[in-house]
CSV table of C-alpha atoms and ligand atoms in Angstrom, one decimal:
chain,number,residue,atom,x,y,z
A,1,UNK,CA,-20.1,-4.7,0.2
A,2,UNK,CA,-18.8,-4.1,-3.3
A,3,UNK,CA,-16.6,-1.2,-4.3
A,4,UNK,CA,-18.0,0.9,-7.1
A,5,UNK,CA,-15.2,1.8,-9.5
A,6,UNK,CA,-15.7,5.3,-10.7
A,7,UNK,CA,-12.9,6.0,-13.1
A,8,UNK,CA,-13.9,6.4,-16.7
A,9,UNK,CA,-12.3,5.0,-19.8
A,10,UNK,CA,-9.9,7.9,-20.3
A,11,UNK,CA,-8.6,7.8,-16.7
A,12,UNK,CA,-8.1,4.1,-17.0
A,13,UNK,CA,-6.1,4.4,-20.2
A,14,UNK,CA,-4.0,7.3,-19.0
A,15,UNK,CA,-3.3,5.7,-15.7
A,16,UNK,CA,-2.2,2.5,-17.4
A,17,UNK,CA,0.3,4.7,-19.3
A,18,UNK,CA,1.3,6.4,-16.0
A,19,UNK,CA,2.0,3.0,-14.4
A,20,UNK,CA,4.5,2.4,-17.2
A,21,UNK,CA,6.2,5.7,-16.8
A,22,UNK,CA,6.0,6.7,-13.1
A,23,UNK,CA,6.5,4.3,-10.2
A,24,UNK,CA,3.0,3.2,-9.2
A,25,UNK,CA,1.7,5.7,-11.8
A,26,UNK,CA,2.2,8.7,-9.4
A,27,UNK,CA,4.6,11.3,-8.2
A,28,UNK,CA,3.6,10.8,-4.5
A,29,UNK,CA,2.5,7.4,-3.1
A,30,UNK,CA,-1.0,7.8,-1.5
A,31,UNK,CA,-2.4,9.3,-4.8
A,32,UNK,CA,-2.2,5.7,-6.3
A,33,UNK,CA,-5.3,4.5,-4.4
A,34,UNK,CA,-3.2,1.6,-3.0
A,35,UNK,CA,-5.1,1.7,0.3
A,36,UNK,CA,-8.6,1.9,-1.2
A,37,UNK,CA,-8.3,0.0,-4.5
A,38,UNK,CA,-9.4,1.1,-7.9
A,39,UNK,CA,-7.9,3.5,-10.4
A,40,UNK,CA,-7.5,7.2,-9.5
A,41,UNK,CA,-9.4,9.6,-11.8
A,42,UNK,CA,-6.8,11.6,-13.8
A,43,UNK,CA,-7.5,15.2,-13.2
A,44,UNK,CA,-7.9,17.8,-15.9
A,45,UNK,CA,-8.8,20.9,-14.0
A,46,UNK,CA,-10.1,22.3,-10.7
A,47,UNK,CA,-12.1,25.3,-9.7
A,48,UNK,CA,-13.4,26.5,-6.4
A,49,UNK,CA,-14.6,23.5,-4.4
A,50,UNK,CA,-14.5,21.1,-7.4
A,51,UNK,CA,-12.0,19.0,-9.4
A,52,UNK,CA,-12.8,17.7,-12.8
A,53,UNK,CA,-11.4,14.5,-14.4
A,54,UNK,CA,-10.5,13.7,-18.0
A,55,UNK,CA,-13.8,11.7,-18.4
A,56,UNK,CA,-15.9,14.7,-17.6
A,57,UNK,CA,-16.7,13.8,-14.0
A,58,UNK,CA,-16.8,16.4,-11.3
A,59,UNK,CA,-16.0,15.8,-7.6
A,60,UNK,CA,-16.8,18.0,-4.6
A,61,UNK,CA,-13.3,18.1,-3.2
A,62,UNK,CA,-12.3,17.9,0.5
A,63,UNK,CA,-8.7,17.0,-0.2
A,64,UNK,CA,-7.6,20.5,-1.3
A,65,UNK,CA,-4.3,19.2,-2.7
A,66,UNK,CA,-3.7,17.7,0.8
A,67,UNK,CA,-4.1,21.0,2.6
A,68,UNK,CA,-2.6,24.0,0.7
A,69,UNK,CA,-5.8,25.2,-1.0
A,70,UNK,CA,-7.5,27.0,1.9
A,71,UNK,CA,-9.1,29.4,-0.6
A,72,UNK,CA,-10.2,26.7,-3.0
A,73,UNK,CA,-8.9,25.8,-6.4
A,74,UNK,CA,-7.7,28.4,-8.8
A,75,UNK,CA,-8.8,31.3,-6.6
A,76,UNK,CA,-8.8,34.4,-8.8
A,77,UNK,CA,-6.6,36.7,-6.7
A,78,UNK,CA,-4.0,33.9,-6.3
A,79,UNK,CA,-4.1,33.1,-10.0
A,80,UNK,CA,-3.7,36.8,-10.9
A,81,UNK,CA,-0.7,37.1,-8.5
A,82,UNK,CA,0.9,34.1,-10.1
A,83,UNK,CA,0.3,35.4,-13.6
A,84,UNK,CA,1.7,38.8,-12.9
A,85,UNK,CA,4.8,37.4,-11.1
A,86,UNK,CA,5.5,35.0,-13.9
A,87,UNK,CA,5.5,37.9,-16.4
A,88,UNK,CA,8.2,39.5,-14.4
A,89,UNK,CA,10.4,36.3,-14.6
A,90,UNK,CA,10.0,33.0,-13.0
A,91,UNK,CA,13.3,32.8,-11.0
A,92,UNK,CA,16.1,35.2,-10.3
A,93,UNK,CA,18.4,33.4,-7.9
A,94,UNK,CA,18.7,36.7,-6.1
A,95,UNK,CA,16.7,38.5,-3.3
A,96,UNK,CA,13.2,39.6,-4.4
A,97,UNK,CA,10.6,41.8,-2.8
A,98,UNK,CA,8.0,39.1,-2.6
A,99,UNK,CA,10.1,36.9,-0.3
A,100,UNK,CA,10.7,39.9,2.0
A,101,UNK,CA,7.0,40.7,2.1
A,102,UNK,CA,6.0,37.1,2.7
A,103,UNK,CA,8.6,36.8,5.5
A,104,UNK,CA,7.2,40.0,7.0
A,105,UNK,CA,3.7,38.5,6.9
A,106,UNK,CA,4.9,35.3,8.6
A,107,UNK,CA,6.9,37.1,11.3
A,108,UNK,CA,4.0,39.4,12.2
A,109,UNK,CA,1.6,36.5,12.4
A,110,UNK,CA,3.3,33.7,14.3
A,111,UNK,CA,4.4,34.0,18.0
A,112,UNK,CA,8.1,34.2,18.9
A,113,UNK,CA,9.7,34.3,15.5
A,114,UNK,CA,11.9,37.0,14.0
A,115,UNK,CA,13.4,35.4,10.9
A,116,UNK,CA,12.2,33.0,8.2
A,117,UNK,CA,14.1,30.9,5.7
A,118,UNK,CA,12.1,29.8,2.6
A,119,UNK,CA,12.6,26.4,1.0
A,120,UNK,CA,10.5,24.4,-1.6
A,121,UNK,CA,8.7,21.8,0.4
A,122,UNK,CA,7.6,20.8,3.9
A,123,UNK,CA,10.2,18.0,3.9
A,124,UNK,CA,13.0,20.4,3.2
A,125,UNK,CA,11.7,22.8,5.9
A,126,UNK,CA,11.8,20.0,8.5
A,127,UNK,CA,15.2,18.6,7.4
A,128,UNK,CA,16.7,22.1,7.6
A,129,UNK,CA,15.2,22.9,11.0
A,130,UNK,CA,16.5,19.7,12.4
A,131,UNK,CA,20.0,20.5,11.2
A,132,UNK,CA,19.7,24.0,12.6
A,133,UNK,CA,18.6,22.6,15.9
A,134,UNK,CA,21.6,20.3,16.1
A,135,UNK,CA,24.0,23.0,15.0
A,136,UNK,CA,22.6,25.6,17.5
A,137,UNK,CA,22.5,23.2,20.5
A,138,UNK,CA,25.6,21.2,19.7
A,139,UNK,CA,23.6,18.0,20.5
A,140,UNK,CA,22.6,15.1,18.3
A,141,UNK,CA,19.4,13.4,19.5
A,142,UNK,CA,16.0,14.1,18.0
A,143,UNK,CA,12.7,13.1,19.5
A,144,UNK,CA,9.6,12.5,17.5
A,145,UNK,CA,6.2,10.9,18.1
A,146,UNK,CA,4.7,7.8,16.6
A,147,UNK,CA,2.0,8.8,14.1
A,148,UNK,CA,3.5,12.2,13.4
A,149,UNK,CA,4.8,12.6,9.8
A,150,UNK,CA,7.4,15.3,9.1
A,151,UNK,CA,8.1,14.6,5.4
A,152,UNK,CA,10.5,12.0,4.1
A,153,UNK,CA,13.9,12.9,5.6
A,154,UNK,CA,15.7,9.7,6.6
A,155,UNK,CA,16.1,10.4,10.3
A,156,UNK,CA,12.4,11.0,10.8
A,157,UNK,CA,11.1,8.2,8.6
A,158,UNK,CA,10.3,6.0,11.7
A,159,UNK,CA,6.8,5.5,13.0
A,160,UNK,CA,5.5,8.2,10.6
A,161,UNK,CA,2.0,8.9,9.2
A,162,UNK,CA,-0.5,7.9,6.6
A,163,UNK,CA,1.7,7.0,3.6
A,164,UNK,CA,3.6,4.5,5.8
A,165,UNK,CA,0.6,3.3,7.8
A,166,UNK,CA,-1.2,2.9,4.5
A,167,UNK,CA,1.4,0.6,3.1
A,168,UNK,CA,2.0,-1.2,6.4
A,169,UNK,CA,5.6,-0.2,6.6
A,170,UNK,CA,7.0,0.7,10.0
A,171,UNK,CA,9.8,2.6,8.2
A,172,UNK,CA,11.2,2.9,4.8
A,173,UNK,CA,13.7,0.6,3.0
A,174,UNK,CA,16.8,2.5,2.0
A,175,UNK,CA,17.2,4.2,5.3
A,176,UNK,CA,20.3,2.8,7.0
A,177,UNK,CA,19.9,2.1,10.7
A,178,UNK,CA,22.7,4.5,11.4
A,179,UNK,CA,20.5,7.3,10.1
A,180,UNK,CA,17.8,6.7,12.7
A,181,UNK,CA,20.1,5.8,15.7
A,182,UNK,CA,19.9,9.3,16.9
A,183,UNK,CA,16.1,9.5,16.7
A,184,UNK,CA,13.9,8.6,19.7
A,185,UNK,CA,10.3,7.8,19.1
A,186,UNK,CA,7.6,8.2,21.8
A,187,UNK,CA,3.8,7.5,21.8
A,188,UNK,CA,1.7,10.7,21.9
A,189,UNK,CA,-0.2,11.6,25.1
A,190,UNK,CA,2.2,9.8,27.5
A,191,UNK,CA,3.7,12.3,30.0
A,192,UNK,CA,5.5,9.6,31.9
A,193,UNK,CA,7.4,8.3,28.9
A,194,UNK,CA,8.3,11.9,28.1
A,195,UNK,CA,9.7,12.5,31.6
A,196,UNK,CA,11.6,9.3,31.6
A,197,UNK,CA,13.3,10.1,28.3
A,198,UNK,CA,14.3,13.5,29.5
A,199,UNK,CA,15.6,12.0,32.8
A,200,UNK,CA,17.7,9.4,30.8
A,201,UNK,CA,18.9,11.5,27.9
A,202,UNK,CA,17.8,15.1,28.4
A,203,UNK,CA,21.3,16.6,28.1
A,204,UNK,CA,21.8,15.0,24.7
A,205,UNK,CA,18.5,16.0,23.1
A,206,UNK,CA,18.8,18.7,20.4
A,207,UNK,CA,15.1,19.0,19.6
A,208,UNK,CA,11.7,17.5,20.1
A,209,UNK,CA,9.6,17.8,16.9
A,210,UNK,CA,5.8,17.4,17.0
A,211,UNK,CA,2.8,18.2,14.9
A,212,UNK,CA,1.1,20.1,17.6
A,213,UNK,CA,-2.1,19.1,15.8
A,214,UNK,CA,-1.2,15.6,14.6
A,215,UNK,CA,-3.0,15.3,11.3
A,216,UNK,CA,-1.2,12.6,9.3
A,217,UNK,CA,-2.4,9.5,11.1
A,218,UNK,CA,-6.0,10.6,11.6
A,219,UNK,CA,-6.5,13.8,13.6
A,220,UNK,CA,-5.1,13.0,17.0
A,221,UNK,CA,-5.9,16.1,18.9
A,222,UNK,CA,-3.7,16.4,22.0
A,223,UNK,CA,-4.5,17.6,25.5
A,224,UNK,CA,-3.1,21.2,26.0
A,225,UNK,CA,-1.6,20.0,29.3
A,226,UNK,CA,0.5,17.4,27.4
A,227,UNK,CA,1.8,20.0,24.9
A,228,UNK,CA,2.6,22.3,27.8
A,229,UNK,CA,4.5,19.5,29.5
A,230,UNK,CA,6.6,19.2,26.3
A,231,UNK,CA,7.3,22.9,26.4
A,232,UNK,CA,8.3,22.8,30.1
A,233,UNK,CA,10.6,19.8,29.7
A,234,UNK,CA,12.4,21.0,26.6
A,235,UNK,CA,13.0,24.4,28.2
A,236,UNK,CA,14.2,22.9,31.4
A,237,UNK,CA,16.7,20.6,29.6
A,238,UNK,CA,17.9,23.1,27.0
A,239,UNK,CA,16.4,21.2,24.1
A,240,UNK,CA,14.6,23.0,21.3
A,241,UNK,CA,10.9,22.5,20.7
A,242,UNK,CA,10.0,22.4,17.0
A,243,UNK,CA,6.3,22.7,16.1
A,244,UNK,CA,5.8,21.2,12.6
A,245,UNK,CA,3.0,23.4,11.4
A,246,UNK,CA,3.2,22.3,7.8
A,247,UNK,CA,-0.6,21.5,7.9
A,248,UNK,CA,-1.8,23.7,10.8
A,249,UNK,CA,0.2,26.8,10.0
A,250,UNK,CA,-2.0,29.6,8.6
A,251,UNK,CA,-4.9,27.1,8.4
A,252,UNK,CA,-6.0,27.1,12.0
A,253,UNK,CA,-5.3,30.8,12.3
A,254,UNK,CA,-2.5,33.2,11.6
A,255,UNK,CA,-0.4,32.0,14.5
A,256,UNK,CA,-1.2,28.3,13.9
A,257,UNK,CA,-1.3,25.8,16.8
A,258,UNK,CA,1.2,28.0,18.8
A,259,UNK,CA,-1.4,30.8,19.0
A,260,UNK,CA,-4.3,28.3,19.5
A,261,UNK,CA,-2.7,26.6,22.5
A,262,UNK,CA,-0.7,29.7,23.8
A,263,UNK,CA,2.5,27.7,23.6
A,264,UNK,CA,5.5,29.2,21.8
A,265,UNK,CA,8.0,26.8,20.2
A,266,UNK,CA,11.7,27.6,19.5
A,267,UNK,CA,11.3,26.8,15.8
A,268,UNK,CA,8.3,26.3,13.5
A,269,UNK,CA,8.1,24.7,10.1
A,270,UNK,CA,5.6,25.6,7.5
A,271,UNK,CA,4.4,24.4,4.1
A,272,UNK,CA,1.1,23.9,2.2
A,273,UNK,CA,-1.0,27.1,2.9
A,274,UNK,CA,2.1,29.3,3.1
A,275,UNK,CA,2.7,28.6,-0.6
A,276,UNK,CA,-0.9,29.1,-1.8
A,277,UNK,CA,-0.7,25.9,-3.9
A,278,UNK,CA,2.9,26.5,-5.1
A,279,UNK,CA,5.9,24.5,-3.9
A,280,UNK,CA,6.9,26.4,-0.8
A,281,UNK,CA,8.1,25.5,2.7
A,282,UNK,CA,9.7,27.6,5.4
A,283,UNK,CA,11.2,27.4,8.8
A,284,UNK,CA,11.4,30.2,11.3
A,285,UNK,CA,12.5,31.2,14.8
A,286,UNK,CA,14.1,33.9,16.8
A,287,UNK,CA,17.3,35.6,15.5
A,288,UNK,CA,19.4,34.0,18.2
A,289,UNK,CA,18.7,30.6,16.6
A,290,UNK,CA,18.2,31.5,13.0
A,291,UNK,CA,21.6,33.3,12.8
A,292,UNK,CA,23.3,30.0,13.1
A,293,UNK,CA,22.3,29.5,9.5
A,294,UNK,CA,24.7,30.2,6.6
A,295,UNK,CA,25.7,32.9,5.6
A,296,UNK,CA,25.6,34.2,9.2
A,297,UNK,CA,26.5,31.0,10.9
A,298,UNK,CA,28.0,27.6,10.4
A,299,UNK,CA,24.8,25.6,9.7
A,300,UNK,CA,24.7,25.2,5.9
A,301,UNK,CA,21.4,25.3,4.1
A,302,UNK,CA,20.6,26.5,0.5
A,303,UNK,CA,18.3,26.2,-2.5
A,304,UNK,CA,18.4,27.2,-6.2
A,305,UNK,CA,14.6,27.9,-6.3
A,306,UNK,CA,14.2,28.9,-2.6
A,307,UNK,CA,12.2,32.1,-2.2
A,308,UNK,CA,11.0,31.7,-5.8
A,309,UNK,CA,9.2,34.9,-6.9
A,310,UNK,CA,6.2,33.2,-8.4
A,311,UNK,CA,5.7,30.9,-5.4
A,312,UNK,CA,6.2,33.8,-3.0
A,313,UNK,CA,3.5,35.8,-4.8
A,314,UNK,CA,1.0,32.9,-4.5
A,315,UNK,CA,1.7,32.6,-0.8
A,316,UNK,CA,1.5,36.3,-0.2
A,317,UNK,CA,-1.8,36.6,-2.1
A,318,UNK,CA,-3.2,33.7,-0.1
A,319,UNK,CA,-2.2,35.2,3.3
A,320,UNK,CA,-3.4,38.7,2.3
A,321,UNK,CA,-6.7,37.3,1.3
A,322,UNK,CA,-7.1,35.3,4.5
A,323,UNK,CA,-6.3,38.3,6.6
A,324,UNK,CA,-8.5,40.8,4.7
A,325,UNK,CA,-11.5,38.5,4.8
A,326,UNK,CA,-11.4,37.4,8.4
A,327,UNK,CA,-11.2,33.9,6.9
A,328,UNK,CA,-10.3,32.0,10.0
A,329,UNK,CA,-13.6,33.0,11.7
A,330,UNK,CA,-15.5,31.9,8.6
A,331,UNK,CA,-13.7,28.6,8.4
A,332,UNK,CA,-14.3,27.9,12.1
A,333,UNK,CA,-18.0,28.6,11.5
A,334,UNK,CA,-18.1,26.2,8.5
A,335,UNK,CA,-16.1,23.6,10.5
A,336,UNK,CA,-18.7,23.8,13.3
A,337,UNK,CA,-21.6,23.5,10.8
A,338,UNK,CA,-19.9,20.5,9.2
A,339,UNK,CA,-19.3,18.9,12.6
A,340,UNK,CA,-23.0,19.1,13.3
A,341,UNK,CA,-23.9,17.7,9.9
A,342,UNK,CA,-21.4,14.8,10.0
A,343,UNK,CA,-22.3,13.8,13.6
A,344,UNK,CA,-25.9,13.5,12.3
A,345,UNK,CA,-24.8,11.3,9.4
A,346,UNK,CA,-22.6,9.2,11.7
A,347,UNK,CA,-25.5,8.4,13.9
A,348,UNK,CA,-26.7,6.0,11.1
A,349,UNK,CA,-23.3,4.3,10.8
A,350,UNK,CA,-23.3,0.5,10.9
A,351,UNK,CA,-20.3,0.7,13.2
A,352,UNK,CA,-19.3,3.1,15.9
A,353,UNK,CA,-17.8,6.3,14.5
A,354,UNK,CA,-16.8,9.7,15.8
A,355,UNK,CA,-15.7,12.9,14.4
A,356,UNK,CA,-12.5,14.8,15.3
A,357,UNK,CA,-12.5,18.4,14.1
A,358,UNK,CA,-10.5,21.5,14.7
A,359,UNK,CA,-11.1,24.6,12.6
A,360,UNK,CA,-11.4,23.6,9.0
A,361,UNK,CA,-9.7,20.1,9.5
A,362,UNK,CA,-11.8,17.0,10.1
A,363,UNK,CA,-11.4,13.3,10.4
A,364,UNK,CA,-13.8,10.4,11.0
A,365,UNK,CA,-12.6,7.8,13.5
A,366,UNK,CA,-14.3,4.5,12.6
A,367,UNK,CA,-14.8,1.8,15.2
A,368,UNK,CA,-14.4,4.5,17.9
A,369,UNK,CA,-17.0,6.1,20.2
A,370,UNK,CA,-14.6,9.0,20.8
A,371,UNK,CA,-11.7,10.1,18.6
A,372,UNK,CA,-8.4,8.6,19.6
A,373,UNK,CA,-5.4,10.6,20.8
A,374,UNK,CA,-2.7,8.2,19.8
A,375,UNK,CA,-1.8,6.3,16.6
A,376,UNK,CA,-1.8,3.0,18.5
A,377,UNK,CA,-5.5,3.5,19.5
A,378,UNK,CA,-6.8,3.6,15.9
A,379,UNK,CA,-8.7,0.4,15.1
A,380,UNK,CA,-7.0,-2.0,12.7
A,381,UNK,CA,-10.3,-2.5,10.7
A,382,UNK,CA,-10.4,1.2,9.9
A,383,UNK,CA,-8.6,0.9,6.5
A,384,UNK,CA,-10.8,-1.8,4.8
A,385,UNK,CA,-14.0,-0.2,6.1
A,386,UNK,CA,-13.0,3.2,4.9
A,387,UNK,CA,-12.3,1.8,1.4
A,388,UNK,CA,-16.0,1.2,1.0
A,389,UNK,CA,-17.0,4.6,2.4
A,390,UNK,CA,-14.4,6.3,0.1
A,391,UNK,CA,-15.6,4.6,-3.1
A,392,UNK,CA,-19.3,5.1,-2.2
A,393,UNK,CA,-18.6,8.8,-1.8
A,394,UNK,CA,-16.5,9.1,-5.0
A,395,UNK,CA,-19.1,7.2,-7.1
A,396,UNK,CA,-21.5,9.9,-5.9
A,397,UNK,CA,-19.2,12.8,-6.8
A,398,UNK,CA,-17.6,13.6,-3.4
A,399,UNK,CA,-13.8,13.2,-2.9
A,400,UNK,CA,-12.2,12.5,0.4
A,401,UNK,CA,-8.6,11.4,0.6
A,402,UNK,CA,-7.8,7.9,-0.6
A,403,UNK,CA,-6.6,6.8,2.8
A,404,UNK,CA,-8.4,6.2,6.1
A,405,UNK,CA,-5.6,8.1,7.9
A,406,UNK,CA,-5.7,11.3,6.0
A,407,UNK,CA,-7.8,14.2,7.2
A,408,UNK,CA,-10.4,16.3,5.2
A,409,UNK,CA,-10.1,20.0,4.6
A,410,UNK,CA,-12.8,22.7,4.3
A,411,UNK,CA,-11.9,25.7,2.2
A,412,UNK,CA,-13.4,29.1,1.8
A,413,UNK,CA,-14.8,27.9,-1.5
A,414,UNK,CA,-17.0,25.4,0.2
A,415,UNK,CA,-20.5,26.8,0.7
A,416,UNK,CA,-23.0,25.5,3.3
A,417,UNK,CA,-24.7,23.6,0.5
A,418,UNK,CA,-21.4,21.8,-0.3
A,419,UNK,CA,-21.1,20.8,3.3
A,420,UNK,CA,-24.7,19.6,3.3
A,421,UNK,CA,-23.9,17.6,0.2
A,422,UNK,CA,-21.0,15.8,1.8
A,423,UNK,CA,-23.1,14.9,4.9
A,424,UNK,CA,-26.2,13.8,2.8
A,425,UNK,CA,-23.9,11.7,0.5
A,426,UNK,CA,-22.2,10.1,3.5
A,427,UNK,CA,-25.6,9.3,5.0
A,428,UNK,CA,-26.7,7.6,1.8
A,429,UNK,CA,-23.4,5.7,1.5
A,430,UNK,CA,-23.7,4.4,5.1
A,431,UNK,CA,-27.3,3.4,4.5
A,432,UNK,CA,-26.1,1.1,1.7
A,433,UNK,CA,-23.4,-0.5,3.7
A,434,UNK,CA,-24.0,-3.5,5.9
A,435,UNK,CA,-22.0,-4.0,9.0
A,436,UNK,CA,-18.8,-5.5,7.7
A,437,UNK,CA,-18.7,-9.3,8.1
A,438,UNK,CA,-15.4,-9.8,6.3
A,439,UNK,CA,-13.0,-7.0,5.6
A,440,UNK,CA,-10.9,-6.4,2.5
A,441,UNK,CA,-11.0,-4.5,-0.6
A,442,UNK,CA,-12.9,-6.3,-3.3
B,501,PLP,C1,3.2,17.9,9.2
B,501,PLP,C2,3.9,17.7,7.9
B,501,PLP,N1,5.3,17.9,7.9
B,501,PLP,C3,6.0,17.8,6.8
B,501,PLP,C4,5.3,17.4,5.6
B,501,PLP,C5,6.1,17.3,4.3
B,501,PLP,O1,5.8,18.2,3.4
B,501,PLP,P1,6.0,18.1,1.9
B,501,PLP,O2,5.0,17.0,1.4
B,501,PLP,O3,5.7,19.4,1.3
B,501,PLP,O4,7.4,17.7,1.7
B,501,PLP,C6,4.0,17.1,5.6
B,501,PLP,C7,3.3,16.7,4.4
B,501,PLP,O5,2.2,16.3,4.4
B,501,PLP,C8,3.3,17.3,6.8
B,501,PLP,O6,1.9,17.0,6.9
């Protein structure tokens, strides 16, 4: 199997320059194609379901900027809202109507929350929610799950998702041991381990944080009974349950995974879709917890550009469009159609492969007859095999994420024909691949 390099001359030249000026040539690691080899196309523009590079190539895009672009690229209402907001000033450092309107949209959509604080990224949302949980409970321990990624705050950079799996690092350099001493890591889907931890240290646990739909290390869909167990144990021991809905929030439905599973967390974190493609994060909960935050309470948290009027306008336009167009029903229908198409394609795979899908999120588990539920159950050979699939697709004009562990996103901009194109292209890529004798990126 040989990898077809797809980047054109212009991308090669610009990316060489990027490597000089930006570490790895990028502003966020997985973009560098380190896991799949080759040079990433340098992007000039994007519209609807497509991105266009500086060599004139177009790609049918299922990355969607890693999740935010649920309406597709440069969606007209969102662009209009951004333009209008920018004309009224790009930042005030003072309360604005758009942040109050967006907060109202979030509170009325998501179960159990009364107040929202806006920040500028998912990482910041999680970092602030953890501090709030510790401040509100007066406890120090945090529990996370291996394979779940919650952004790059020090204390949670242990056994995290794709960026780290991709680079084979169990955790990051530069994080002193003392910063992770108060973090406990459990495997997903293991009720006994959960019970044992609560028996041993339940009265010291401030919060358990989980991606209720783990989507950063493959798509590791959990049993509802397991999530319910988590809710029961945290409630019984006075620990807060934090649902990290940075990916799932407003993508799966207006009430995210909480609504889907009928399980209400104590705090929820948001990012991606809530900002409509602009840098926005948020965390939210009932007043009794949120009022521990400054200026009401003693948990300090702040941000120069938090609640930025242009970013708020993009988020608000996105949520309004989703609600007005019954988007989640449409996205579920497209997801179902894609599932059917991809299952057909995968039947011709030279190795066992299965599809995990929920709503508009999908992931192919290679070397697996059924999709795994834990990070530990993902086959090691997945990465090298995926590199060939990835480049085969890219060479034929279809972009999935440049990592075997990242999921794909369907947007409202994807037509049925686009979904058929993905499936047909995958079928043709798989037909060209022989069963892998030796793995490795050529
Ligand atoms: C579940 C989850 N939490 C937190 C983050 C961090 O968000 P950001 O990249 O905006 O800092 C991510 C990013 O992918 C995520 O998927």
